[in-house]
């Protein structure tokens, strides 16, 4: 068990998401930064998709009620265990009674807490993700509150070195596969979508201008602010299926990017779709930060996906080698 | 190492010290851009093979070598926990975990060694003042190499 001692609102249990029920209006949910979730799980010896705690409001504190192994990935929250400072993207064994604290990160938005054995909440429609809108999944379909206790599944003997260890963060390990700007603006790759042509020459400014993530942004979607982009002539669309990553253009002319808790259907024209492999970076973008869309292609998206997969495979493969080597050294 | 083990005759040490095997290993090392390799046998003896010119006569059959330079007795080393690339600053941070001249506590993380996609911590073994970093960030370090020097607290 772990006990939540302190939390802000909207921190939830998440896994990779709930798929196959969109036709019944069920949003996919799932972690906003799926890559951080997967790396955290691999570090503690879990399957990559086990349920974790997504922390997006701070400070956050929890107490371990038994000895276990925990990983903290995603945003650097200056995590501390009993006051001892930890590096980001870190896993370590902890003892019963120890307290983990996360402070508000200075960069990035969300941290992920993975526990060896995973969070043992009842799966709903094949997923442990919390659907806040539906009020199901995760812990009683709601966000965490102080005094909540979460069961942790049984774990195999974990080979995490006692002093802890970490993973090279994807931003560093995969730097060459993700575009970077000189001024720190997040570059998000996207592919023109269904109604793109209706925007005519206006569409050019969708790519060229820098958009700000407005305060009306959450796990459902990010509303961007900037110079409006308008259709040459208004169109009426029937409602159609929507998935995370879809960039809609409401009549205001300021785009909405659908995120993890995306609506399952919508009627606004779709100007573009953010490539799936860039969604984790968007999931770490903070309200008030700036982004720019970069036109991409299916081939480029697939290439980046292969690089991410190779990075995860590399962690999976290197981990047993590292623990074996450390065990051999400790026998000296 | 595993290839040598497949050979039938003699102890592992004898097999590794066979000139033909040595030459083969030296070639692997050279091809892999590795300068030296240390092999531990069941008996605890360590074999160090150095690739490059005159490899066979250089290090084979050595006793456990002294790792790292010798420090003045008043200074305590913080050593690399594994072979890999030394990182003075965590790749997701802008500043080192402990500044030179700062006081450090036992078990405090001072720096890192990256091994492929994974990162191991370099810990302070005792309390004191972080005196110096003896390795450039990015350099390859071996197991037990001294990376930081700590002046122990009185």
mmCIF file of N, CA and C in Angstrom, chain A residues 106-237:
data_model
loop_
_atom_site.group_PDB
_atom_site.id
_atom_site.type_symbol
_atom_site.label_atom_id
_atom_site.label_comp_id
_atom_site.label_asym_id
_atom_site.label_seq_id
_atom_site.Cartn_x
_atom_site.Cartn_y
_atom_site.Cartn_z
ATOM 1 N N UNK A 106 10.095 23.120 -12.373
ATOM 2 C CA UNK A 106 10.356 24.425 -12.987
ATOM 3 C C UNK A 106 10.169 24.369 -14.495
ATOM 4 N N UNK A 107 10.452 23.201 -15.066
ATOM 5 C CA UNK A 107 10.185 22.987 -16.487
ATOM 6 C C UNK A 107 9.313 21.738 -16.569
ATOM 7 N N UNK A 108 8.638 21.560 -17.666
ATOM 8 C CA UNK A 108 7.763 20.405 -17.877
ATOM 9 C C UNK A 108 6.592 20.422 -16.894
ATOM 10 N N UNK A 109 5.629 19.546 -17.144
ATOM 11 C CA UNK A 109 4.360 19.683 -16.434
ATOM 12 C C UNK A 109 3.982 18.493 -15.560
ATOM 13 N N UNK A 110 4.400 17.292 -15.932
ATOM 14 C CA UNK A 110 3.831 16.116 -15.267
ATOM 15 C C UNK A 110 4.896 15.102 -14.869
ATOM 16 N N UNK A 111 4.723 14.567 -13.643
ATOM 17 C CA UNK A 111 5.636 13.523 -13.173
ATOM 18 C C UNK A 111 4.852 12.219 -13.032
ATOM 19 N N UNK A 112 5.561 11.119 -13.141
ATOM 20 C CA UNK A 112 4.938 9.794 -13.080
ATOM 21 C C UNK A 112 5.619 8.959 -12.007
ATOM 22 N N UNK A 113 4.811 8.342 -11.151
ATOM 23 C CA UNK A 113 5.320 7.487 -10.081
ATOM 24 C C UNK A 113 4.937 6.047 -10.401
ATOM 25 N N UNK A 114 5.965 5.243 -10.689
ATOM 26 C CA UNK A 114 5.745 3.829 -11.003
ATOM 27 C C UNK A 114 6.213 2.994 -9.826
ATOM 28 N N UNK A 115 5.477 1.942 -9.517
ATOM 29 C CA UNK A 115 5.809 1.081 -8.387
ATOM 30 C C UNK A 115 5.974 -0.343 -8.899
ATOM 31 N N UNK A 116 7.021 -1.033 -8.422
ATOM 32 C CA UNK A 116 7.206 -2.423 -8.848
ATOM 33 C C UNK A 116 5.959 -3.209 -8.471
ATOM 34 N N UNK A 117 5.344 -3.849 -9.461
ATOM 35 C CA UNK A 117 4.083 -4.555 -9.240
ATOM 36 C C UNK A 117 2.883 -3.777 -9.765
ATOM 37 N N UNK A 118 3.051 -2.480 -9.943
ATOM 38 C CA UNK A 118 1.975 -1.652 -10.504
ATOM 39 C C UNK A 118 0.903 -1.334 -9.479
ATOM 40 N N UNK A 119 0.117 -0.295 -9.767
ATOM 41 C CA UNK A 119 -0.988 0.064 -8.873
ATOM 42 C C UNK A 119 -2.132 -0.896 -9.137
ATOM 43 N N UNK A 120 -2.586 -1.534 -8.046
ATOM 44 C CA UNK A 120 -3.571 -2.594 -8.179
ATOM 45 C C UNK A 120 -4.980 -2.056 -7.961
ATOM 46 N N UNK A 121 -5.480 -1.341 -8.969
ATOM 47 C CA UNK A 121 -6.901 -0.970 -8.953
ATOM 48 C C UNK A 121 -7.593 -1.846 -9.995
ATOM 49 N N UNK A 122 -8.882 -1.993 -9.848
ATOM 50 C CA UNK A 122 -9.645 -2.887 -10.731
ATOM 51 C C UNK A 122 -9.678 -2.316 -12.155
ATOM 52 N N UNK A 123 -9.267 -3.110 -13.157
ATOM 53 C CA UNK A 123 -9.382 -2.600 -14.532
ATOM 54 C C UNK A 123 -10.850 -2.452 -14.934
ATOM 55 N N UNK A 124 -11.130 -1.415 -15.700
ATOM 56 C CA UNK A 124 -12.468 -1.200 -16.248
ATOM 57 C C UNK A 124 -12.330 -1.149 -17.757
ATOM 58 N N UNK A 125 -13.029 -2.006 -18.451
ATOM 59 C CA UNK A 125 -12.899 -2.094 -19.912
ATOM 60 C C UNK A 125 -11.422 -2.194 -20.312
ATOM 61 N N UNK A 126 -10.703 -3.034 -19.592
ATOM 62 C CA UNK A 126 -9.337 -3.356 -19.995
ATOM 63 C C UNK A 126 -8.284 -2.344 -19.608
ATOM 64 N N UNK A 127 -8.632 -1.331 -18.815
ATOM 65 C CA UNK A 127 -7.641 -0.324 -18.453
ATOM 66 C C UNK A 127 -7.837 0.141 -17.019
ATOM 67 N N UNK A 128 -6.730 0.513 -16.374
ATOM 68 C CA UNK A 128 -6.804 1.067 -15.015
ATOM 69 C C UNK A 128 -6.796 2.599 -15.037
ATOM 70 N N UNK A 129 -6.789 3.184 -16.232
ATOM 71 C CA UNK A 129 -6.774 4.643 -16.322
ATOM 72 C C UNK A 129 -8.037 5.251 -15.717
ATOM 73 N N UNK A 130 -7.862 6.411 -15.089
ATOM 74 C CA UNK A 130 -8.992 7.148 -14.554
ATOM 75 C C UNK A 130 -9.653 7.935 -15.676
ATOM 76 N N UNK A 131 -10.969 7.778 -15.829
ATOM 77 C CA UNK A 131 -11.735 8.633 -16.730
ATOM 78 C C UNK A 131 -12.506 9.601 -15.853
ATOM 79 N N UNK A 132 -11.987 10.816 -15.713
ATOM 80 C CA UNK A 132 -12.636 11.767 -14.804
ATOM 81 C C UNK A 132 -14.024 12.122 -15.297
ATOM 82 N N UNK A 133 -14.156 12.271 -16.606
ATOM 83 C CA UNK A 133 -15.453 12.651 -17.149
ATOM 84 C C UNK A 133 -16.482 11.536 -16.940
ATOM 85 N N UNK A 134 -16.033 10.281 -17.168
ATOM 86 C CA UNK A 134 -16.942 9.148 -17.000
ATOM 87 C C UNK A 134 -17.116 8.752 -15.540
ATOM 88 N N UNK A 135 -16.151 9.161 -14.705
ATOM 89 C CA UNK A 135 -16.232 8.795 -13.293
ATOM 90 C C UNK A 135 -15.967 7.321 -13.050
ATOM 91 N N UNK A 136 -15.128 6.712 -13.871
ATOM 92 C CA UNK A 136 -14.776 5.308 -13.633
ATOM 93 C C UNK A 136 -13.286 5.117 -13.912
ATOM 94 N N UNK A 137 -12.799 3.927 -13.532
ATOM 95 C CA UNK A 137 -11.380 3.618 -13.702
ATOM 96 C C UNK A 137 -10.553 4.252 -12.601
ATOM 97 N N UNK A 138 -9.295 3.849 -12.506
ATOM 98 C CA UNK A 138 -8.411 4.393 -11.478
ATOM 99 C C UNK A 138 -8.955 4.128 -10.094
ATOM 100 N N UNK A 139 -8.811 5.098 -9.199
ATOM 101 C CA UNK A 139 -9.365 4.961 -7.843
ATOM 102 C C UNK A 139 -10.762 5.574 -7.840
ATOM 103 N N UNK A 140 -11.766 4.731 -7.873
ATOM 104 C CA UNK A 140 -13.172 5.151 -7.800
ATOM 105 C C UNK A 140 -13.522 6.213 -8.845
ATOM 106 N N UNK A 141 -12.824 6.218 -9.943
ATOM 107 C CA UNK A 141 -13.153 7.132 -11.029
ATOM 108 C C UNK A 141 -12.927 8.598 -10.719
ATOM 109 N N UNK A 142 -12.089 8.870 -9.721
ATOM 110 C CA UNK A 142 -11.887 10.274 -9.316
ATOM 111 C C UNK A 142 -10.399 10.556 -9.166
ATOM 112 N N UNK A 143 -10.081 11.841 -8.968
ATOM 113 C CA UNK A 143 -8.672 12.160 -8.722
ATOM 114 C C UNK A 143 -8.327 11.930 -7.258
ATOM 115 N N UNK A 144 -7.027 11.812 -6.974
ATOM 116 C CA UNK A 144 -6.567 11.408 -5.650
ATOM 117 C C UNK A 144 -6.764 12.531 -4.634
ATOM 118 N N UNK A 145 -6.940 12.138 -3.396
ATOM 119 C CA UNK A 145 -7.081 13.086 -2.294
ATOM 120 C C UNK A 145 -6.212 12.602 -1.143
ATOM 121 N N UNK A 146 -5.889 13.510 -0.229
ATOM 122 C CA UNK A 146 -5.106 13.128 0.946
ATOM 123 C C UNK A 146 -5.817 11.999 1.676
ATOM 124 N N UNK A 147 -5.042 11.103 2.236
ATOM 125 C CA UNK A 147 -5.510 9.923 2.974
ATOM 126 C C UNK A 147 -5.953 8.766 2.086
ATOM 127 N N UNK A 148 -5.948 8.965 0.766
ATOM 128 C CA UNK A 148 -6.229 7.825 -0.112
ATOM 129 C C UNK A 148 -5.118 6.800 0.032
ATOM 130 N N UNK A 149 -5.496 5.523 -0.042
ATOM 131 C CA UNK A 149 -4.499 4.464 -0.042
ATOM 132 C C UNK A 149 -4.651 3.652 -1.317
ATOM 133 N N UNK A 150 -3.520 3.355 -1.929
ATOM 134 C CA UNK A 150 -3.523 2.590 -3.175
ATOM 135 C C UNK A 150 -2.773 1.282 -2.952
ATOM 136 N N UNK A 151 -3.374 0.177 -3.397
ATOM 137 C CA UNK A 151 -2.707 -1.121 -3.292
ATOM 138 C C UNK A 151 -1.680 -1.246 -4.405
ATOM 139 N N UNK A 152 -0.555 -1.866 -4.077
ATOM 140 C CA UNK A 152 0.487 -2.104 -5.065
ATOM 141 C C UNK A 152 0.566 -3.605 -5.301
ATOM 142 N N UNK A 153 0.617 -4.009 -6.556
ATOM 143 C CA UNK A 153 0.633 -5.429 -6.898
ATOM 144 C C UNK A 153 1.900 -6.111 -6.415
ATOM 145 N N UNK A 154 1.854 -7.424 -6.361
ATOM 146 C CA UNK A 154 3.039 -8.194 -5.977
ATOM 147 C C UNK A 154 4.094 -8.075 -7.073
ATOM 148 N N UNK A 155 5.344 -7.912 -6.658
ATOM 149 C CA UNK A 155 6.410 -7.749 -7.637
ATOM 150 C C UNK A 155 7.388 -8.901 -7.511
ATOM 151 N N UNK A 156 8.004 -9.248 -8.613
ATOM 152 C CA UNK A 156 9.105 -10.197 -8.572
ATOM 153 C C UNK A 156 10.248 -9.534 -7.820
ATOM 154 N N UNK A 157 11.159 -10.359 -7.300
ATOM 155 C CA UNK A 157 12.331 -9.795 -6.627
ATOM 156 C C UNK A 157 12.963 -8.779 -7.571
ATOM 157 N N UNK A 158 13.080 -7.569 -7.097
ATOM 158 C CA UNK A 158 13.525 -6.506 -7.991
ATOM 159 C C UNK A 158 15.022 -6.299 -7.857
ATOM 160 N N UNK A 159 15.653 -6.109 -8.979
ATOM 161 C CA UNK A 159 17.106 -6.054 -9.000
ATOM 162 C C UNK A 159 17.626 -4.627 -9.046
ATOM 163 N N UNK A 160 16.849 -3.673 -8.567
ATOM 164 C CA UNK A 160 17.302 -2.285 -8.596
ATOM 165 C C UNK A 160 18.466 -2.117 -7.619
ATOM 166 N N UNK A 161 19.570 -1.501 -8.043
ATOM 167 C CA UNK A 161 20.690 -1.302 -7.125
ATOM 168 C C UNK A 161 20.251 -0.482 -5.909
ATOM 169 N N UNK A 162 20.762 -0.808 -4.716
ATOM 170 C CA UNK A 162 20.294 -0.158 -3.491
ATOM 171 C C UNK A 162 20.418 1.366 -3.522
ATOM 172 N N UNK A 163 21.458 1.866 -4.176
ATOM 173 C CA UNK A 163 21.633 3.309 -4.236
ATOM 174 C C UNK A 163 20.816 3.959 -5.330
ATOM 175 N N UNK A 164 19.984 3.175 -6.001
ATOM 176 C CA UNK A 164 19.165 3.709 -7.065
ATOM 177 C C UNK A 164 19.922 3.811 -8.383
ATOM 178 N N UNK A 165 19.184 4.003 -9.427
ATOM 179 C CA UNK A 165 19.765 4.205 -10.751
ATOM 180 C C UNK A 165 18.711 4.874 -11.606
ATOM 181 N N UNK A 166 19.090 5.270 -12.806
ATOM 182 C CA UNK A 166 18.127 5.998 -13.620
ATOM 183 C C UNK A 166 18.227 5.651 -15.090
ATOM 184 N N UNK A 167 17.399 6.320 -15.863
ATOM 185 C CA UNK A 167 17.439 6.189 -17.319
ATOM 186 C C UNK A 167 17.847 7.525 -17.900
ATOM 187 N N UNK A 168 18.526 7.454 -19.014
ATOM 188 C CA UNK A 168 18.812 8.668 -19.767
ATOM 189 C C UNK A 168 17.454 9.221 -20.213
ATOM 190 N N UNK A 169 17.123 10.465 -19.872
ATOM 191 C CA UNK A 169 15.795 10.982 -20.252
ATOM 192 C C UNK A 169 15.651 10.982 -21.776
ATOM 193 N N UNK A 170 14.431 10.715 -22.272
ATOM 194 C CA UNK A 170 14.251 10.657 -23.727
ATOM 195 C C UNK A 170 14.649 11.950 -24.424
ATOM 196 N N UNK A 171 14.465 13.089 -23.764
ATOM 197 C CA UNK A 171 14.836 14.354 -24.405
ATOM 198 C C UNK A 171 16.325 14.362 -24.741
ATOM 199 N N UNK A 172 17.141 13.678 -23.902
ATOM 200 C CA UNK A 172 18.579 13.600 -24.171
ATOM 201 C C UNK A 172 18.891 12.419 -25.080
ATOM 202 N N UNK A 173 18.306 11.264 -24.767
ATOM 203 C CA UNK A 173 18.637 10.048 -25.519
ATOM 204 C C UNK A 173 18.141 10.120 -26.963
ATOM 205 N N UNK A 174 17.040 10.843 -27.191
ATOM 206 C CA UNK A 174 16.414 10.857 -28.515
ATOM 207 C C UNK A 174 16.499 12.234 -29.170
ATOM 208 N N UNK A 175 17.440 13.048 -28.687
ATOM 209 C CA UNK A 175 17.517 14.442 -29.145
ATOM 210 C C UNK A 175 17.516 14.556 -30.676
ATOM 211 N N UNK A 176 18.230 13.652 -31.340
ATOM 212 C CA UNK A 176 18.345 13.799 -32.797
ATOM 213 C C UNK A 176 17.057 13.431 -33.527
ATOM 214 N N UNK A 177 16.099 12.810 -32.797
ATOM 215 C CA UNK A 177 14.859 12.392 -33.452
ATOM 216 C C UNK A 177 13.698 13.346 -33.189
ATOM 217 N N UNK A 178 13.956 14.404 -32.399
ATOM 218 C CA UNK A 178 12.909 15.380 -32.117
ATOM 219 C C UNK A 178 13.438 16.773 -32.436
ATOM 220 N N UNK A 179 12.656 17.553 -33.202
ATOM 221 C CA UNK A 179 13.148 18.876 -33.588
ATOM 222 C C UNK A 179 13.251 19.803 -32.373
ATOM 223 N N UNK A 180 14.247 20.656 -32.385
ATOM 224 C CA UNK A 180 14.419 21.626 -31.299
ATOM 225 C C UNK A 180 14.562 23.005 -31.912
ATOM 226 N N UNK A 181 14.043 24.018 -31.215
ATOM 227 C CA UNK A 181 14.161 25.391 -31.709
ATOM 228 C C UNK A 181 15.240 26.106 -30.912
ATOM 229 N N UNK A 182 15.729 27.193 -31.452
ATOM 230 C CA UNK A 182 16.785 27.924 -30.756
ATOM 231 C C UNK A 182 16.246 28.712 -29.567
ATOM 232 N N UNK A 183 14.968 29.144 -29.679
ATOM 233 C CA UNK A 183 14.432 30.009 -28.617
ATOM 234 C C UNK A 183 13.651 29.234 -27.563
ATOM 235 N N UNK A 184 13.697 27.901 -27.617
ATOM 236 C CA UNK A 184 13.015 27.122 -26.594
ATOM 237 C C UNK A 184 11.546 26.852 -26.890
ATOM 238 N N UNK A 185 11.033 27.401 -28.000
ATOM 239 C CA UNK A 185 9.651 27.095 -28.400
ATOM 240 C C UNK A 185 9.563 25.607 -28.721
ATOM 241 N N UNK A 186 8.523 24.946 -28.186
ATOM 242 C CA UNK A 186 8.367 23.519 -28.470
ATOM 243 C C UNK A 186 7.909 23.332 -29.916
ATOM 244 N N UNK A 187 8.644 22.545 -30.658
ATOM 245 C CA UNK A 187 8.244 22.248 -32.031
ATOM 246 C C UNK A 187 7.458 20.942 -32.029
ATOM 247 N N UNK A 188 6.231 21.013 -32.539
ATOM 248 C CA UNK A 188 5.331 19.861 -32.547
ATOM 249 C C UNK A 188 5.040 19.500 -33.995
ATOM 250 N N UNK A 189 5.356 18.260 -34.349
ATOM 251 C CA UNK A 189 5.156 17.862 -35.742
ATOM 252 C C UNK A 189 3.707 17.434 -35.982
ATOM 253 N N UNK A 190 3.171 17.845 -37.107
ATOM 254 C CA UNK A 190 1.772 17.536 -37.420
ATOM 255 C C UNK A 190 1.633 17.286 -38.916
ATOM 256 N N UNK A 191 0.552 16.623 -39.268
ATOM 257 C CA UNK A 191 0.250 16.294 -40.662
ATOM 258 C C UNK A 191 -1.091 16.948 -41.004
ATOM 259 N N UNK A 192 -1.202 17.608 -42.168
ATOM 260 C CA UNK A 192 -2.478 18.233 -42.544
ATOM 261 C C UNK A 192 -3.622 17.220 -42.467
ATOM 262 N N UNK A 193 -4.760 17.656 -41.950
ATOM 263 C CA UNK A 193 -5.892 16.742 -41.754
ATOM 264 C C UNK A 193 -7.050 17.107 -42.673
ATOM 265 N N UNK A 194 -8.163 16.384 -42.482
ATOM 266 C CA UNK A 194 -9.329 16.390 -43.377
ATOM 267 C C UNK A 194 -9.722 17.710 -44.017
ATOM 268 N N UNK A 195 -9.862 18.764 -43.200
ATOM 269 C CA UNK A 195 -10.387 20.025 -43.746
ATOM 270 C C UNK A 195 -9.284 21.045 -44.030
ATOM 271 N N UNK A 196 -8.055 20.582 -44.063
ATOM 272 C CA UNK A 196 -6.912 21.490 -44.233
ATOM 273 C C UNK A 196 -7.073 22.398 -45.453
ATOM 274 N N UNK A 197 -7.496 21.799 -46.561
ATOM 275 C CA UNK A 197 -7.565 22.576 -47.807
ATOM 276 C C UNK A 197 -8.583 23.713 -47.721
ATOM 277 N N UNK A 198 -9.589 23.564 -46.838
ATOM 278 C CA UNK A 198 -10.606 24.611 -46.729
ATOM 279 C C UNK A 198 -10.028 25.928 -46.202
ATOM 280 N N UNK A 199 -8.841 25.837 -45.567
ATOM 281 C CA UNK A 199 -8.248 27.050 -44.995
ATOM 282 C C UNK A 199 -7.426 27.834 -46.016
ATOM 283 N N UNK A 200 -7.230 27.240 -47.185
ATOM 284 C CA UNK A 200 -6.557 27.949 -48.268
ATOM 285 C C UNK A 200 -5.236 28.545 -47.838
ATOM 286 N N UNK A 201 -5.004 29.794 -48.216
ATOM 287 C CA UNK A 201 -3.742 30.468 -47.919
ATOM 288 C C UNK A 201 -3.570 30.746 -46.427
ATOM 289 N N UNK A 202 -4.713 30.792 -45.690
ATOM 290 C CA UNK A 202 -4.656 31.029 -44.239
ATOM 291 C C UNK A 202 -3.831 29.951 -43.528
ATOM 292 N N UNK A 203 -3.868 28.727 -44.088
ATOM 293 C CA UNK A 203 -3.222 27.592 -43.429
ATOM 294 C C UNK A 203 -1.731 27.848 -43.206
ATOM 295 N N UNK A 204 -1.143 28.643 -44.066
ATOM 296 C CA UNK A 204 0.292 28.932 -43.952
ATOM 297 C C UNK A 204 0.628 29.490 -42.554
ATOM 298 N N UNK A 205 -0.252 30.337 -42.053
ATOM 299 C CA UNK A 205 0.011 30.955 -40.751
ATOM 300 C C UNK A 205 -0.158 29.968 -39.590
ATOM 301 N N UNK A 206 -0.865 28.853 -39.852
ATOM 302 C CA UNK A 206 -0.976 27.816 -38.827
ATOM 303 C C UNK A 206 0.429 27.294 -38.486
ATOM 304 N N UNK A 207 1.241 27.144 -39.534
ATOM 305 C CA UNK A 207 2.601 26.622 -39.340
ATOM 306 C C UNK A 207 3.585 27.712 -38.933
ATOM 307 N N UNK A 208 3.430 28.882 -39.465
ATOM 308 C CA UNK A 208 4.485 29.890 -39.301
ATOM 309 C C UNK A 208 4.414 30.608 -37.952
ATOM 310 N N UNK A 209 3.226 30.713 -37.361
ATOM 311 C CA UNK A 209 3.175 31.509 -36.137
ATOM 312 C C UNK A 209 3.423 30.674 -34.877
ATOM 313 N N UNK A 210 3.832 31.371 -33.832
ATOM 314 C CA UNK A 210 4.044 30.731 -32.540
ATOM 315 C C UNK A 210 2.767 30.857 -31.733
ATOM 316 N N UNK A 211 2.257 29.715 -31.242
ATOM 317 C CA UNK A 211 1.015 29.681 -30.477
ATOM 318 C C UNK A 211 1.346 29.560 -28.998
ATOM 319 N N UNK A 212 0.472 30.141 -28.195
ATOM 320 C CA UNK A 212 0.644 30.038 -26.747
ATOM 321 C C UNK A 212 -0.405 29.070 -26.189
ATOM 322 N N UNK A 213 0.018 28.194 -25.284
ATOM 323 C CA UNK A 213 -0.933 27.273 -24.652
ATOM 324 C C UNK A 213 -1.702 28.059 -23.602
ATOM 325 N N UNK A 214 -3.021 28.230 -23.822
ATOM 326 C CA UNK A 214 -3.812 29.103 -22.950
ATOM 327 C C UNK A 214 -4.127 28.405 -21.635
ATOM 328 N N UNK A 215 -4.652 29.183 -20.702
ATOM 329 C CA UNK A 215 -4.980 28.615 -19.392
ATOM 330 C C UNK A 215 -6.206 27.705 -19.473
ATOM 331 N N UNK A 216 -6.950 27.767 -20.610
ATOM 332 C CA UNK A 216 -8.070 26.829 -20.778
ATOM 333 C C UNK A 216 -7.568 25.535 -21.406
ATOM 334 N N UNK A 217 -6.576 24.944 -20.773
ATOM 335 C CA UNK A 217 -5.981 23.724 -21.300
ATOM 336 C C UNK A 217 -5.909 22.697 -20.183
ATOM 337 N N UNK A 218 -6.226 21.463 -20.506
ATOM 338 C CA UNK A 218 -6.162 20.402 -19.506
ATOM 339 C C UNK A 218 -5.951 19.072 -20.225
ATOM 340 N N UNK A 219 -6.231 17.970 -19.492
ATOM 341 C CA UNK A 219 -6.022 16.656 -20.091
ATOM 342 C C UNK A 219 -6.943 16.402 -21.275
ATOM 343 N N UNK A 220 -8.049 17.123 -21.375
ATOM 344 C CA UNK A 220 -8.954 16.935 -22.503
ATOM 345 C C UNK A 220 -8.384 17.560 -23.766
ATOM 346 N N UNK A 221 -7.881 18.780 -23.634
ATOM 347 C CA UNK A 221 -7.347 19.442 -24.812
ATOM 348 C C UNK A 221 -6.623 20.719 -24.452
ATOM 349 N N UNK A 222 -5.803 21.177 -25.373
ATOM 350 C CA UNK A 222 -5.094 22.438 -25.204
ATOM 351 C C UNK A 222 -5.732 23.464 -26.139
ATOM 352 N N UNK A 223 -6.175 24.570 -25.569
ATOM 353 C CA UNK A 223 -6.624 25.688 -26.398
ATOM 354 C C UNK A 223 -5.441 26.612 -26.598
ATOM 355 N N UNK A 224 -5.166 26.926 -27.869
ATOM 356 C CA UNK A 224 -4.011 27.768 -28.178
ATOM 357 C C UNK A 224 -4.484 29.185 -28.435
ATOM 358 N N UNK A 225 -3.628 30.152 -28.100
ATOM 359 C CA UNK A 225 -3.974 31.523 -28.461
ATOM 360 C C UNK A 225 -2.915 32.102 -29.391
ATOM 361 N N UNK A 226 -3.392 32.918 -30.325
ATOM 362 C CA UNK A 226 -2.533 33.518 -31.339
ATOM 363 C C UNK A 226 -3.395 34.264 -32.340
ATOM 364 N N UNK A 227 -2.815 34.648 -33.468
ATOM 365 C CA UNK A 227 -3.559 35.324 -34.532
ATOM 366 C C UNK A 227 -4.575 34.354 -35.120
ATOM 367 N N UNK A 228 -5.867 34.663 -35.079
ATOM 368 C CA UNK A 228 -6.872 33.696 -35.564
ATOM 369 C C UNK A 228 -6.674 33.314 -37.032
ATOM 370 N N UNK A 229 -7.032 32.093 -37.312
ATOM 371 C CA UNK A 229 -6.999 31.575 -38.680
ATOM 372 C C UNK A 229 -8.433 31.239 -39.051
ATOM 373 N N UNK A 230 -8.912 31.818 -40.129
ATOM 374 C CA UNK A 230 -10.332 31.624 -40.443
ATOM 375 C C UNK A 230 -10.518 30.917 -41.772
ATOM 376 N N UNK A 231 -11.634 30.216 -41.840
ATOM 377 C CA UNK A 231 -12.005 29.568 -43.091
ATOM 378 C C UNK A 231 -12.391 30.632 -44.117
ATOM 379 N N UNK A 232 -12.087 30.355 -45.378
ATOM 380 C CA UNK A 232 -12.473 31.258 -46.455
ATOM 381 C C UNK A 232 -13.988 31.468 -46.417
ATOM 382 N N UNK A 233 -14.733 30.367 -46.238
ATOM 383 C CA UNK A 233 -16.185 30.480 -46.024
ATOM 384 C C UNK A 233 -16.569 29.429 -44.987
ATOM 385 N N UNK A 234 -17.528 29.780 -44.096
ATOM 386 C CA UNK A 234 -17.870 28.839 -43.023
ATOM 387 C C UNK A 234 -18.399 27.525 -43.572
ATOM 388 N N UNK A 235 -18.104 26.437 -42.859
ATOM 389 C CA UNK A 235 -18.650 25.141 -43.266
ATOM 390 C C UNK A 235 -19.388 24.528 -42.081
ATOM 391 N N UNK A 236 -20.392 23.751 -42.393
ATOM 392 C CA UNK A 236 -21.100 22.974 -41.380
ATOM 393 C C UNK A 236 -20.671 21.528 -41.579
ATOM 394 N N UNK A 237 -20.112 20.934 -40.504
ATOM 395 C CA UNK A 237 -19.692 19.547 -40.610
ATOM 396 C C UNK A 237 -20.561 18.696 -39.711
#
